[in-house]
Coordinates of C-alpha atoms and ligand atoms in Angstrom, one line a residue:
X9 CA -6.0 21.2 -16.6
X10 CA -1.9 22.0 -16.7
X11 CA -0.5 19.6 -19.0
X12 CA 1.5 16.6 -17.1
X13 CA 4.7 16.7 -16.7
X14 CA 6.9 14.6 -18.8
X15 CA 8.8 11.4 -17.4
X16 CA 10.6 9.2 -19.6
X17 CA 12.5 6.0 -18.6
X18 CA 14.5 3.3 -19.8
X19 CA 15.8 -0.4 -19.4
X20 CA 18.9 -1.6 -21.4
X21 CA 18.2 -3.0 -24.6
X22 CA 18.7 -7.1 -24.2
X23 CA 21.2 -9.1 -26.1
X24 CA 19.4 -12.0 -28.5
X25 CA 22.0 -13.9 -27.7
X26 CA 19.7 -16.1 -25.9
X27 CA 16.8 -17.1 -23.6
X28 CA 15.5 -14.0 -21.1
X29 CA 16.7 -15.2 -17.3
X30 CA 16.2 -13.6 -14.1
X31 CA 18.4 -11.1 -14.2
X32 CA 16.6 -9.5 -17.5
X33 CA 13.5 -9.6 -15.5
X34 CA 14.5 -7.9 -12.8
X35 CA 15.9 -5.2 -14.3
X36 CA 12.4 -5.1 -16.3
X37 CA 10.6 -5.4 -13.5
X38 CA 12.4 -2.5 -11.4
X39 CA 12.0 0.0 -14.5
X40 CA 8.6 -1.1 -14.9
X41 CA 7.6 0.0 -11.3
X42 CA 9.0 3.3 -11.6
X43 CA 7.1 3.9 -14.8
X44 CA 4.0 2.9 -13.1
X45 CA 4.9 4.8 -10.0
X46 CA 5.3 8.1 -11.9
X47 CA 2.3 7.7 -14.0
X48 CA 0.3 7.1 -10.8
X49 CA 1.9 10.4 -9.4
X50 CA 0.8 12.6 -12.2
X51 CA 3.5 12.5 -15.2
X52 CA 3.0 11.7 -19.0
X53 CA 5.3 8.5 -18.7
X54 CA 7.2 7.5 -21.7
X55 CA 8.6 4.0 -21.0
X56 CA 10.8 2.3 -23.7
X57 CA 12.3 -1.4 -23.7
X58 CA 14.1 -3.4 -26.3
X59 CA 16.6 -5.7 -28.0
X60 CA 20.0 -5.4 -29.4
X61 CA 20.5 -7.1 -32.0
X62 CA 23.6 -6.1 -34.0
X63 CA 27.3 -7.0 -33.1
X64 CA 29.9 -10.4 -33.0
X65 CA 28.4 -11.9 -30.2
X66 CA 25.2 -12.4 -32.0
X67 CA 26.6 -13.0 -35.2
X68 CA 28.6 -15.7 -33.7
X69 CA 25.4 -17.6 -31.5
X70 CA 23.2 -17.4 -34.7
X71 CA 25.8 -19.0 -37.2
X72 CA 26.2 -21.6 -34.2
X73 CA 22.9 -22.0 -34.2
X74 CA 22.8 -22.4 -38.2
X75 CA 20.8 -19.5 -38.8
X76 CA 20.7 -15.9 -40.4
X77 CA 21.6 -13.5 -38.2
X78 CA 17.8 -11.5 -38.9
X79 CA 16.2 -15.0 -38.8
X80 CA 17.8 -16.1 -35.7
X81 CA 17.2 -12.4 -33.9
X82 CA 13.4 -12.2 -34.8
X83 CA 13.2 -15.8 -32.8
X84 CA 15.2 -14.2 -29.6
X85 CA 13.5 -11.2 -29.5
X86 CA 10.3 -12.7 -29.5
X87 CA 11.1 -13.9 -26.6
X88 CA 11.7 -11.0 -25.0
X89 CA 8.7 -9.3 -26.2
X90 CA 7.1 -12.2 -24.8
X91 CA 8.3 -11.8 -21.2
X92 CA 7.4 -7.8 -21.2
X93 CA 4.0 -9.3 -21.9
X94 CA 3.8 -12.0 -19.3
X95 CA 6.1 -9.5 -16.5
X96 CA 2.7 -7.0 -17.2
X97 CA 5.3 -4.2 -18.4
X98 CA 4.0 -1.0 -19.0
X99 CA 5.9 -0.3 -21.6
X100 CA 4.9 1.8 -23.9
X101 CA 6.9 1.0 -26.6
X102 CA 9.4 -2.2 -27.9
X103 CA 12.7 -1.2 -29.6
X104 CA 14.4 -3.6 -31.8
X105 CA 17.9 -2.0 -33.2
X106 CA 17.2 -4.0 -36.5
X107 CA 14.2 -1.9 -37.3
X108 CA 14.7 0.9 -40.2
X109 CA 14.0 4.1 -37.7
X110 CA 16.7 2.9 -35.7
X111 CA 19.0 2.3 -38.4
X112 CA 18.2 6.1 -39.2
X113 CA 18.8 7.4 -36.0
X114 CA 22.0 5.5 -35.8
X115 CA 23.0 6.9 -39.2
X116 CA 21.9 10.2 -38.3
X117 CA 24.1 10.0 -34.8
X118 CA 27.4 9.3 -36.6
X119 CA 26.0 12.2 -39.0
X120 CA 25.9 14.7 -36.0
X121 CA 29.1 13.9 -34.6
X122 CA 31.4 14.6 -37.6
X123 CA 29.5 17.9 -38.4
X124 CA 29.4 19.0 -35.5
X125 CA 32.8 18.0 -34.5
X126 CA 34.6 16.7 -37.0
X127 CA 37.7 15.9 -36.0
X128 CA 35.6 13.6 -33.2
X129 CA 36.0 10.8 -35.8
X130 CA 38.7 9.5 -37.2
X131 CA 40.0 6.0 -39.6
X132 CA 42.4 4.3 -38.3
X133 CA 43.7 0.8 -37.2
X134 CA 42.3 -0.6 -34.0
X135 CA 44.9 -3.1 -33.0
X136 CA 44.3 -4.2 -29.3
X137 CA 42.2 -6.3 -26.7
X138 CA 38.2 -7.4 -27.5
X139 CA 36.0 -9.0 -25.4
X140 CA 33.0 -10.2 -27.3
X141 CA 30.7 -11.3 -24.8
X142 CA 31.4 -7.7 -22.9
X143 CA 31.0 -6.1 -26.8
X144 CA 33.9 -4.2 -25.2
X145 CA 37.4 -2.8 -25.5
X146 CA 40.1 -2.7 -23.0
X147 CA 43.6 -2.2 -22.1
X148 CA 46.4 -4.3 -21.3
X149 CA 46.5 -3.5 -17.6
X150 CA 42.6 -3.9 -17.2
X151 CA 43.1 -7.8 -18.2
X152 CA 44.2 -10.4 -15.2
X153 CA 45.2 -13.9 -16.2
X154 CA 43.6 -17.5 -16.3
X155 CA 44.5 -20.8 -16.7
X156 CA 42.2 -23.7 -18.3
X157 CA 42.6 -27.4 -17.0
X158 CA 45.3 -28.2 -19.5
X159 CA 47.3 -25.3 -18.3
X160 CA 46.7 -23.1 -21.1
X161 CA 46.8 -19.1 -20.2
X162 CA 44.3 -16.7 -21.9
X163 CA 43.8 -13.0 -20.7
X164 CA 40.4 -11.7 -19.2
X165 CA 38.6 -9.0 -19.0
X166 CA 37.4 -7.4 -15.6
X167 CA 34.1 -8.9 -16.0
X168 CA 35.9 -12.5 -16.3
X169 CA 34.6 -13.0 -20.2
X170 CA 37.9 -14.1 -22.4
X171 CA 39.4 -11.3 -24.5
X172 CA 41.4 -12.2 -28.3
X173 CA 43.6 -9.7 -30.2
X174 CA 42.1 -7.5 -32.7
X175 CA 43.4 -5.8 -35.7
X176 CA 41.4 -4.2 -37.7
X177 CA 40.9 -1.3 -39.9
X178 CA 38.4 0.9 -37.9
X179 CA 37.2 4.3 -37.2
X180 CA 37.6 6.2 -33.7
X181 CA 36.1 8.2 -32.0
X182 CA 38.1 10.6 -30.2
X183 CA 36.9 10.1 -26.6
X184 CA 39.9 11.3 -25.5
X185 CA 38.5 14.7 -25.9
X186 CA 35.9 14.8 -23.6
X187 CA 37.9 13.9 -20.1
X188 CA 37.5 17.5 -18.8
X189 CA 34.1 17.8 -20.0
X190 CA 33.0 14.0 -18.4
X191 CA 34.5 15.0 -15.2
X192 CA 32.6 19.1 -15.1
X193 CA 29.3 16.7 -15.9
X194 CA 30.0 14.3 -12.7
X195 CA 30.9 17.3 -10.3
X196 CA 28.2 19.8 -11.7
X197 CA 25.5 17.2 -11.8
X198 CA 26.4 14.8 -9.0
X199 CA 22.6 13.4 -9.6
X200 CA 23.8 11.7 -13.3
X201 CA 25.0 8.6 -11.8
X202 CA 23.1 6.7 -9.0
X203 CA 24.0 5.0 -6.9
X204 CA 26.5 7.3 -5.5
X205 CA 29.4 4.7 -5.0
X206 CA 28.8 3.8 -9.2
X207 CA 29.6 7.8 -9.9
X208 CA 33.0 7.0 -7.7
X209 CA 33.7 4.6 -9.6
X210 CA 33.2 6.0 -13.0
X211 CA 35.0 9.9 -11.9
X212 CA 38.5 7.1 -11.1
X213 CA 38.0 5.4 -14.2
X214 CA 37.7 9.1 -15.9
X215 CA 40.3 10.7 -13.9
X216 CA 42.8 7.8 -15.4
X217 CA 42.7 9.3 -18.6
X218 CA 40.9 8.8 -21.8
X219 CA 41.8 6.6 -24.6
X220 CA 39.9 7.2 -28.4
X221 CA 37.8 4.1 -28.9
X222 CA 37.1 2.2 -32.0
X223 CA 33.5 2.8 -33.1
X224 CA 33.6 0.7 -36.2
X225 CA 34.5 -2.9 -37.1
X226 CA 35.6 -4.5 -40.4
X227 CA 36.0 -8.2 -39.4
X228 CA 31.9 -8.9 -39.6
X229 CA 28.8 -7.4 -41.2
X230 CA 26.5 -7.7 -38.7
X231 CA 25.2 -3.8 -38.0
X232 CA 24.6 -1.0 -39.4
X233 CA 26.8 -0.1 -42.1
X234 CA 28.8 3.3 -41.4
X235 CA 27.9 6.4 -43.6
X236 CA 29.7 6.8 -46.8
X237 CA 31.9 3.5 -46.0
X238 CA 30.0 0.5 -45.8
X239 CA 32.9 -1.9 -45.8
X240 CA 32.1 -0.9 -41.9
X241 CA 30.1 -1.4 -39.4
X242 CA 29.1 1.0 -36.3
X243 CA 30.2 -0.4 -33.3
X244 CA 27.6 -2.4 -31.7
X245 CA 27.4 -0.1 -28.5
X246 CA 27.3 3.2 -30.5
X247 CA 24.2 1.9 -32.6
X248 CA 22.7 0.1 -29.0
X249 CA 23.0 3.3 -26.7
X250 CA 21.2 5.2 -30.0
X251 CA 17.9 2.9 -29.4
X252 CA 17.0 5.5 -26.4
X253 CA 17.1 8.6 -29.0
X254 CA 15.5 6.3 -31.5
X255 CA 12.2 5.7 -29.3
X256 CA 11.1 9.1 -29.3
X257 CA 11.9 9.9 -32.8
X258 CA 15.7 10.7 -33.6
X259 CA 16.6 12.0 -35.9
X260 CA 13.5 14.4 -35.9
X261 CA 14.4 16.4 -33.4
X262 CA 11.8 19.1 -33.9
X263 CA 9.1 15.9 -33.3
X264 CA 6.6 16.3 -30.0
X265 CA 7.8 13.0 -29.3
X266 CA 11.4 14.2 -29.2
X267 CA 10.9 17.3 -27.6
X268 CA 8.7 16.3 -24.8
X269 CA 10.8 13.5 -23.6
X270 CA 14.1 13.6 -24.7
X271 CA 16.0 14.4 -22.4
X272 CA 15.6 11.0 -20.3
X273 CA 15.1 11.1 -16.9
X274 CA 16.4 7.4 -16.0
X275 CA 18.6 5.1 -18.0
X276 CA 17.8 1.8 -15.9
X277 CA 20.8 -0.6 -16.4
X278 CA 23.1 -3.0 -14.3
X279 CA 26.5 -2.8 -12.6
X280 CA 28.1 -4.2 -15.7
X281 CA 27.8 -1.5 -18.2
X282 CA 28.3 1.6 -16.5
X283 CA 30.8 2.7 -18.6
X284 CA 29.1 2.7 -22.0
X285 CA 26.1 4.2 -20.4
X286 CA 28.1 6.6 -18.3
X287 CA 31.4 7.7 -20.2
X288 CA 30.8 7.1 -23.9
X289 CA 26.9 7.8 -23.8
X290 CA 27.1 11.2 -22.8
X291 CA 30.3 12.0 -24.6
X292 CA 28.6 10.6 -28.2
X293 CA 26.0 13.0 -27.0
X294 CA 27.9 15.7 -26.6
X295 CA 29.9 15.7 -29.3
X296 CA 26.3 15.0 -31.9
X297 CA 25.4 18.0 -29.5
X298 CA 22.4 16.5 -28.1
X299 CA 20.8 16.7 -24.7
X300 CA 22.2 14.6 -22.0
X301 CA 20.0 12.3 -19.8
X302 CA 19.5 13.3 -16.6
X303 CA 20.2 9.9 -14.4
X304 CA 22.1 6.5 -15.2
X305 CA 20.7 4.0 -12.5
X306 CA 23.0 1.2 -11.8
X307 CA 21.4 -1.9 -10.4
X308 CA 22.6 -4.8 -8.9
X309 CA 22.8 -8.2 -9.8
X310 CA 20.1 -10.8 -8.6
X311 CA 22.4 -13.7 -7.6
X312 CA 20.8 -17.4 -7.7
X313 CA 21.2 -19.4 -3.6
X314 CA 24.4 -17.0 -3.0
X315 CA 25.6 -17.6 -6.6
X316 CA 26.2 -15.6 -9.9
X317 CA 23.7 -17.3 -12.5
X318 CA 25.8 -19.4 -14.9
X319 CA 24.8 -21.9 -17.6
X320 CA 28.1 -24.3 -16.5
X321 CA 26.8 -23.7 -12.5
X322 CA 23.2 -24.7 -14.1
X323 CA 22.0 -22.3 -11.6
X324 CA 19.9 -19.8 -14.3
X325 CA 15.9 -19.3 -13.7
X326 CA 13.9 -18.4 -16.4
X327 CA 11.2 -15.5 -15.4
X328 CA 8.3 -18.0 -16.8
X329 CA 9.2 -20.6 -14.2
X330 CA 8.5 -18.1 -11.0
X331 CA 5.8 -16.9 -12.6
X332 CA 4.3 -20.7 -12.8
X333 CA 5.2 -21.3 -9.2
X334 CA 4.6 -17.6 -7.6
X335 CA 2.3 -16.3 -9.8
X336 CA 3.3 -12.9 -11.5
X337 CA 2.7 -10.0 -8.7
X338 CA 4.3 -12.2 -6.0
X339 CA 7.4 -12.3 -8.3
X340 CA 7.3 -8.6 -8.7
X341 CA 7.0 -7.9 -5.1
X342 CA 9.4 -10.8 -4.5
X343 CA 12.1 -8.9 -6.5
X344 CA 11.2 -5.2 -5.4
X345 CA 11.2 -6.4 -1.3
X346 CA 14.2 -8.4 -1.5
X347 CA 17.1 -5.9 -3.1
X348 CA 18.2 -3.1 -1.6
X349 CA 18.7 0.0 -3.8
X350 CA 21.6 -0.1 -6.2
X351 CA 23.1 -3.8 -4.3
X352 CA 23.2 -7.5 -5.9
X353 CA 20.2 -9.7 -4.7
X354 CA 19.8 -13.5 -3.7
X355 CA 17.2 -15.3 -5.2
X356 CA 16.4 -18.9 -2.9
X357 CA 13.4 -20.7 -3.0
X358 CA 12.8 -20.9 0.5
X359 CA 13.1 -17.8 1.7
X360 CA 10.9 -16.4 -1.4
X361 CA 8.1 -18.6 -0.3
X362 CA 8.3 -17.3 3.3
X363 CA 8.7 -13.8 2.4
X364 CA 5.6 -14.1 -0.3
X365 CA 3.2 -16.0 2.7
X366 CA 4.2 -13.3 5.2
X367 CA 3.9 -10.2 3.7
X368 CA 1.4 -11.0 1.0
X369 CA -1.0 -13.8 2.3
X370 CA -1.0 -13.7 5.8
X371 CA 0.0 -9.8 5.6
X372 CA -1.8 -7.8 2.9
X373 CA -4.2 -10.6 1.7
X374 CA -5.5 -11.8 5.3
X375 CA -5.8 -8.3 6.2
X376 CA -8.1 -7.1 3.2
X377 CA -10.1 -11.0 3.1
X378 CA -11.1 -10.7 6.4
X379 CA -12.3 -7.2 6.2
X380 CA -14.0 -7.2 3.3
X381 CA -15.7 -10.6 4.7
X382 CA -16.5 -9.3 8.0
X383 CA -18.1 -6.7 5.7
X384 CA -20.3 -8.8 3.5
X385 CA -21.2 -11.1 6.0
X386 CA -22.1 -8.7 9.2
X387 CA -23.3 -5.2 7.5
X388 CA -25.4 -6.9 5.1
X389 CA -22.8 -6.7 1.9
X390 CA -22.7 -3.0 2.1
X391 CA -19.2 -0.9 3.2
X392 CA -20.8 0.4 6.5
X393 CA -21.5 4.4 7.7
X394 CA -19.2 4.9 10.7
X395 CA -20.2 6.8 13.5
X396 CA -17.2 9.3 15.6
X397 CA -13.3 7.8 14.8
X398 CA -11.7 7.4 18.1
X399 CA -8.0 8.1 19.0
X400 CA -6.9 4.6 17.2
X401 CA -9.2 5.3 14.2
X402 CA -7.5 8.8 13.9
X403 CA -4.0 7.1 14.7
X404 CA -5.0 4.2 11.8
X405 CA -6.1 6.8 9.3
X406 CA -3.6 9.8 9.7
X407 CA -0.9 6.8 9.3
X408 CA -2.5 6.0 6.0
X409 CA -3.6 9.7 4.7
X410 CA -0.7 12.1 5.5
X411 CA 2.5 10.1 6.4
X412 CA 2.7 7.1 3.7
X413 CA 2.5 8.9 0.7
X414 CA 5.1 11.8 1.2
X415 CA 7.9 9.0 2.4
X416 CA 7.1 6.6 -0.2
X417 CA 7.4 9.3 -3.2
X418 CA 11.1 10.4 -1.8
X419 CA 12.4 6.6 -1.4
X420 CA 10.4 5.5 -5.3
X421 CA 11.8 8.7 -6.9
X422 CA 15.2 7.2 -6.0
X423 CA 13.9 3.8 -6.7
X424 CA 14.5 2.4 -3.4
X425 CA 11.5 0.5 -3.8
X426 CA 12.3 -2.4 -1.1
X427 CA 12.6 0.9 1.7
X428 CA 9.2 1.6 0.1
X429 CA 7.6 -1.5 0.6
X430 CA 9.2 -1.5 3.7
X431 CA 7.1 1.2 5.0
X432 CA 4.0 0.5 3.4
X433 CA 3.8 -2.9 5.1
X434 CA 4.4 -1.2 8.7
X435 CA 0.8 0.1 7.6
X436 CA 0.3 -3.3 6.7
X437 CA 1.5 -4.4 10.1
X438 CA -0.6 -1.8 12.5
X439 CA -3.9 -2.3 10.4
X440 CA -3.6 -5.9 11.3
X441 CA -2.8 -5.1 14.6
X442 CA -5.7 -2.8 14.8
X443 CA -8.4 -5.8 13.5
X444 CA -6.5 -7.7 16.6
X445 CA -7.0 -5.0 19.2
X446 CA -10.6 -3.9 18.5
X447 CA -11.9 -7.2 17.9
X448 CA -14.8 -6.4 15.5
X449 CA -16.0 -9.7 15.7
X450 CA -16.2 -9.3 19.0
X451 CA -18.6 -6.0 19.0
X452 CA -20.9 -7.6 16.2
X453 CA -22.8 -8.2 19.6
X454 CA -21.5 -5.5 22.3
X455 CA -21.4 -2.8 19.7
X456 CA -22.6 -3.1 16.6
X457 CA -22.5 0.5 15.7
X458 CA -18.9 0.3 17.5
X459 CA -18.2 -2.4 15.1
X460 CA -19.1 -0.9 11.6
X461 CA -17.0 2.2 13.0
X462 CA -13.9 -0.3 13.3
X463 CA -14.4 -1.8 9.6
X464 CA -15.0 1.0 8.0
X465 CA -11.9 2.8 9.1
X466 CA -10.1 -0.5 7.9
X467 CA -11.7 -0.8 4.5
X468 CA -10.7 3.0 4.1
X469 CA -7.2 2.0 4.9
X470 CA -7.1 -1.2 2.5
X471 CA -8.6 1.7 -0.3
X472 CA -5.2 3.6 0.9
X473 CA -3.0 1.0 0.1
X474 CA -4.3 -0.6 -3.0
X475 CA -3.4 2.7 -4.4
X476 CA 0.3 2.6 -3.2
X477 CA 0.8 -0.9 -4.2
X478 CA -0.5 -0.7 -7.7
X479 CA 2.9 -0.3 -9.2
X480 CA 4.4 -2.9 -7.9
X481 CA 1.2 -5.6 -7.4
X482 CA -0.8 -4.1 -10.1
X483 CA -2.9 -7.4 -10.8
X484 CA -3.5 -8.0 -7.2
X485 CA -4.2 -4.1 -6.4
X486 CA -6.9 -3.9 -9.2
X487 CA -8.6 -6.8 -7.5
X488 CA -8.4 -5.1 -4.1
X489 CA -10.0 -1.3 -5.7
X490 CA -12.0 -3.4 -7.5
X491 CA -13.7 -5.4 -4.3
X492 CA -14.0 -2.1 -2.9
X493 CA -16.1 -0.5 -5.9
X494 CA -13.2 2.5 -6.6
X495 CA -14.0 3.8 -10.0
X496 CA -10.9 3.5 -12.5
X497 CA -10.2 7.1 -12.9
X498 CA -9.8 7.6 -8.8
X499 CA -7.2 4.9 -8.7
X500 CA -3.9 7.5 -8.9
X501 CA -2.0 9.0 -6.3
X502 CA -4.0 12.2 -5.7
X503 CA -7.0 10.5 -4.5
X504 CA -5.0 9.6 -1.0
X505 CA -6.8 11.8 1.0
X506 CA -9.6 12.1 2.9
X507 CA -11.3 13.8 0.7
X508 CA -12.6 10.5 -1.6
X509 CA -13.2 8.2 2.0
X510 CA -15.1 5.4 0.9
X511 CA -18.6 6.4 1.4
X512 CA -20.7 4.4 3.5
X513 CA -23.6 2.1 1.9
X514 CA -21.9 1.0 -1.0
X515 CA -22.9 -2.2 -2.6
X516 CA -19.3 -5.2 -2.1
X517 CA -19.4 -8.4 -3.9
X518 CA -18.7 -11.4 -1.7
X519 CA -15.3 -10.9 -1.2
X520 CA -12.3 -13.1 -3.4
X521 CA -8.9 -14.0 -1.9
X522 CA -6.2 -11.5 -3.0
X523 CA -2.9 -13.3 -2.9
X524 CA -2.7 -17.1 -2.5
X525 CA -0.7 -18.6 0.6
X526 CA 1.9 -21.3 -1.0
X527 CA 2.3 -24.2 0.2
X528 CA 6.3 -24.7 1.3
X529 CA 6.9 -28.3 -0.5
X530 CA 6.2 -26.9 -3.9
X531 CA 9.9 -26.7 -5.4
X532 CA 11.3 -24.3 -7.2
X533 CA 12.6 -25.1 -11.3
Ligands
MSP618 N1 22.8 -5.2 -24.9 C1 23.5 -4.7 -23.8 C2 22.8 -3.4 -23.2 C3 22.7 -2.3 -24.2 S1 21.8 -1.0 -23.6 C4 22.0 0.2 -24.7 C5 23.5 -5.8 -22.7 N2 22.6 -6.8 -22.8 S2 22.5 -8.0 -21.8 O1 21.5 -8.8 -22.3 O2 23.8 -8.6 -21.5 O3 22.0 -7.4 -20.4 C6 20.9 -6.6 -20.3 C7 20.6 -6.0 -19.0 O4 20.4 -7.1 -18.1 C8 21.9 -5.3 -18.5 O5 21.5 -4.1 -17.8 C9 22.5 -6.2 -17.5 O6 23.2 -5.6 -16.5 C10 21.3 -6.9 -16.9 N3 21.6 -8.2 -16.3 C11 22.2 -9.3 -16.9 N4 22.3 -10.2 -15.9 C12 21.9 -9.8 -14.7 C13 21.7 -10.3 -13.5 N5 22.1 -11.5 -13.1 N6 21.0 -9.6 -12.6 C14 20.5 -8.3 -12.8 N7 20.7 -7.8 -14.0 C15 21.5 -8.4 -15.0 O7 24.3 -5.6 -21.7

């Protein structure tokens, strides 16, 4: 057999600044999907998540919480390594920048980029405008101005964290440089940023010109100390984009780690950080002369009842708490279903109870229960021989054989998952319909042969789609392929055909709810 084709994928690396929330999930969540969707479609999947670690901002929250910096970090990221455990991640590996191989590769980066370009890094004095929760630099004209309640004005970045003056002996990086080159990368390979209105945005920030950045600090300890000058540190973004190299085996480039998955396919981050990922990432790359990656995926943010999530709004929901109320793959379909490709989301309460009873308990789950009942209790427990498929057998099963499949792979390949699901539940929608309009319960006495012609053609379909849900359900799905005896290994993508039907007279356990209906009252956290 050919070997697979390689896919590798990313999330951004979390800040252990604090607790995992929503947002984090999501963004966990959506990578996690894609990893399982491509797996399921064939390709060697290499799917890498993390922490970050280094930098002021966690400096600062650990000494506030009267900790060492490592101490306090091990704690954090715990959690994190936690929730890609309870979220059911696929992950196939779990970065931490404060692990020795990523100090290496991090080394071995700044290593690159002065011999391969040595004039690409220079010392200096940064003196100029830092915004610590952003980990970020920016100019005078990018600030606006705000006022506290005592009528005190302090500057801001565009992402609305405070900004303070900085002067500091520092090394740059001349990104200056690499304007022409950024811009040839956005028009030649229009692909590298998604969605298309984030690459607009990005080419205007380019096309404004370039300034060097500072890609060391002085003022703190916290990172990894610069090469032949440890009185510095690498800038916390520099040593965080590294993690992706780092997690298939920079600096050994010649490793088959390396070489079969670097470049990236997706960089899976949010709206926010665009630019590191976007205009410094590629041009550290470049000038280290390393492979790009081949996509940046911004995603929205996942709003909480119309509002940004905020400690002082008190508005923030931890994963763990949905989990509790929803259970895990409801959550997961929740967040896939609700937000459209590349946009911010709303979470609410209400309408995520509504949207998990209709599509998943009274859609999917009543569908499959009362099949795989009418099954065990009127063809004696066994998935029934059908006799000739009728025009609306044909119609049922050429819906789920030859026209889901091809649409769903073009809209997950771009990660439109909620267009996906979309369409799968229109399958959803006509099976149920189907059940409605031949009435099998009706023809357990007017046509019994009739009858186990109408639930076979459904269990076949239900076999169709617990194969396209698995990456986002995948709990839920198993129990469905499970129920109807499909062996693990013909569980993937290529066994959507008609080809591996369910064969008639096999053996089904009585049958188990899939996907519980909640009850409205229950409240959300
Ligand atoms: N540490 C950096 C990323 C370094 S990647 C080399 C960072 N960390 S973060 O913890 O602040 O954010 C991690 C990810 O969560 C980012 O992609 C960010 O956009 C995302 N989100 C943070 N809040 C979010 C929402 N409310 N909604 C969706 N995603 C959000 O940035």
């Amino acid at each position: 057999m050919a070997d697979k084709p390689p896919f590798y994928i990313t999330t951004a690396i979390d800040y252990v600044n604090g607790a995992p929330h929503l947002g984090h999930a999501y963004e966990k969540i959506l990578t996690d999907v894609m990893a399982r969707h491509k797996r399921l479609d064939g390709f060697d999947v290499m799917f890498l998540t993390g922490t970050d670690e280094h930098g002021q901002k966690v400096a600062k929250t650990a000494e506030e919480n009267g900790k060492e910096p490592k101490e306090f970090c091990d704690e954090i990221s715990k959690k994190f390594s936690n929730m890609a455990d309870y979220l059911n991640l696929s992950n196939d590996d779990f970065i931490r920048t404060t692990e020795p191989r990523h100090y290496e590769a991090s080394k071995a980066i700044w290593a690159a980029i002065k011999e391969n370009n040595p004039d690409d890094i220079y010392l200096g004095k940064y003196a100029g405008w830092y915004s610590v929760r952003d980990e970020g630099y920016f100019t005078e004209d990018e600030l606006t101005e705000g006022e506290d309640s005592e009528g005190n004005k302090f500057k801001l970045a565009p992402t609305g964290a405070p900004v303070e003056w900085v002067e500091e002996s520092s090394y740059f990086f001349r990104l200056s440089a690499y304007t022409d080159k950024l811009l040839d990368l956005y028009k030649t390979h229009p692909e590298f940023i998604a969605p298309d209105s984030r690459r607009n945005e990005i080419t205007s920030f380019v096309k404004g010109g370039l300034q060097d950045i500072s890609i060391s600090r002085t003022n703190f300890k916290w990172g990894v100390p610069v090469p032949g000058d440890e009185d510095h540190v690498m800038y916390v973004w520099l040593d965080a984009l590294t993690n992706y190299i780092t997690g298939v085996g920079y600096p050994d480039t010649g490793s088959d780690s390396y070489k079969k998955h670097w470049p990236a396919d997706f960089h899976v981050v949010g709206k926010d950080i665009i630019r590191f990922h976007c205009v410094y990432w590629p041009a550290f790359l470049m000038a280290a002369n390393l492979d790009l990656p081949k996509r940046i995926f911004a995603h929205g943010f996942i709003n909480v009842n119309g509002e940004k999530m905020s400690k002082s709004v008190g508005n923030v929901v931890a994963p763990k708490d949905l989990l509790d109320l929803y259970g895990l793959d409801a959550t997961r379909y929740l967040l896939m279903r609700e937000v459209s490709h590349g946009q911010d989301g709303n979470f609410s309460h209400e309408y995520a109870v509504q949207r998990i009873n209709s599509d998943l308990a009274n859609g999917l789950g009543n569908l499959v229960q009362r099949t795989l009942s009418m099954i065990y209790k009127n063809c004696d427990g066994v998935i029934p021989t059908p006799n000739d498929f009728n025009a609306e057998d044909n119609a049922l099963l050429d819906h789920a054989y030859a026209k889901l499949l091809p649409a769903m792979r073009i809209d997950c390949d771009e990660m439109r998952f909620n267009r996906a699901l979309e369409n799968i539940w229109k399958l959803v929608i006509e099976a149920n319909g189907y059940v409605d309009a031949q009435a099998p319960w009706a023809l357990k006495k007017e046509d019994p042969e009739r009858m186990k012609t109408v639930l076979y053609v459904l269990a076949e379909t239900i076999r169709v789609l617990g194969i396209v849900v698995q990456s986002v359900v995948p709990e839920s799905a198993v129990k469905i392929l499970t129920q109807l005896k499909i062996a693990e290994d013909q569980r993937d993508y290529s066994f959507v055909s008609k080809e591996y039907a369910l064969k008639g007279g096999t053996e089904i356990d009585q049958p188990e709810g899939v996907f519980p209906r909640l009850e409205t009252s229950e409240k959300a956290a």
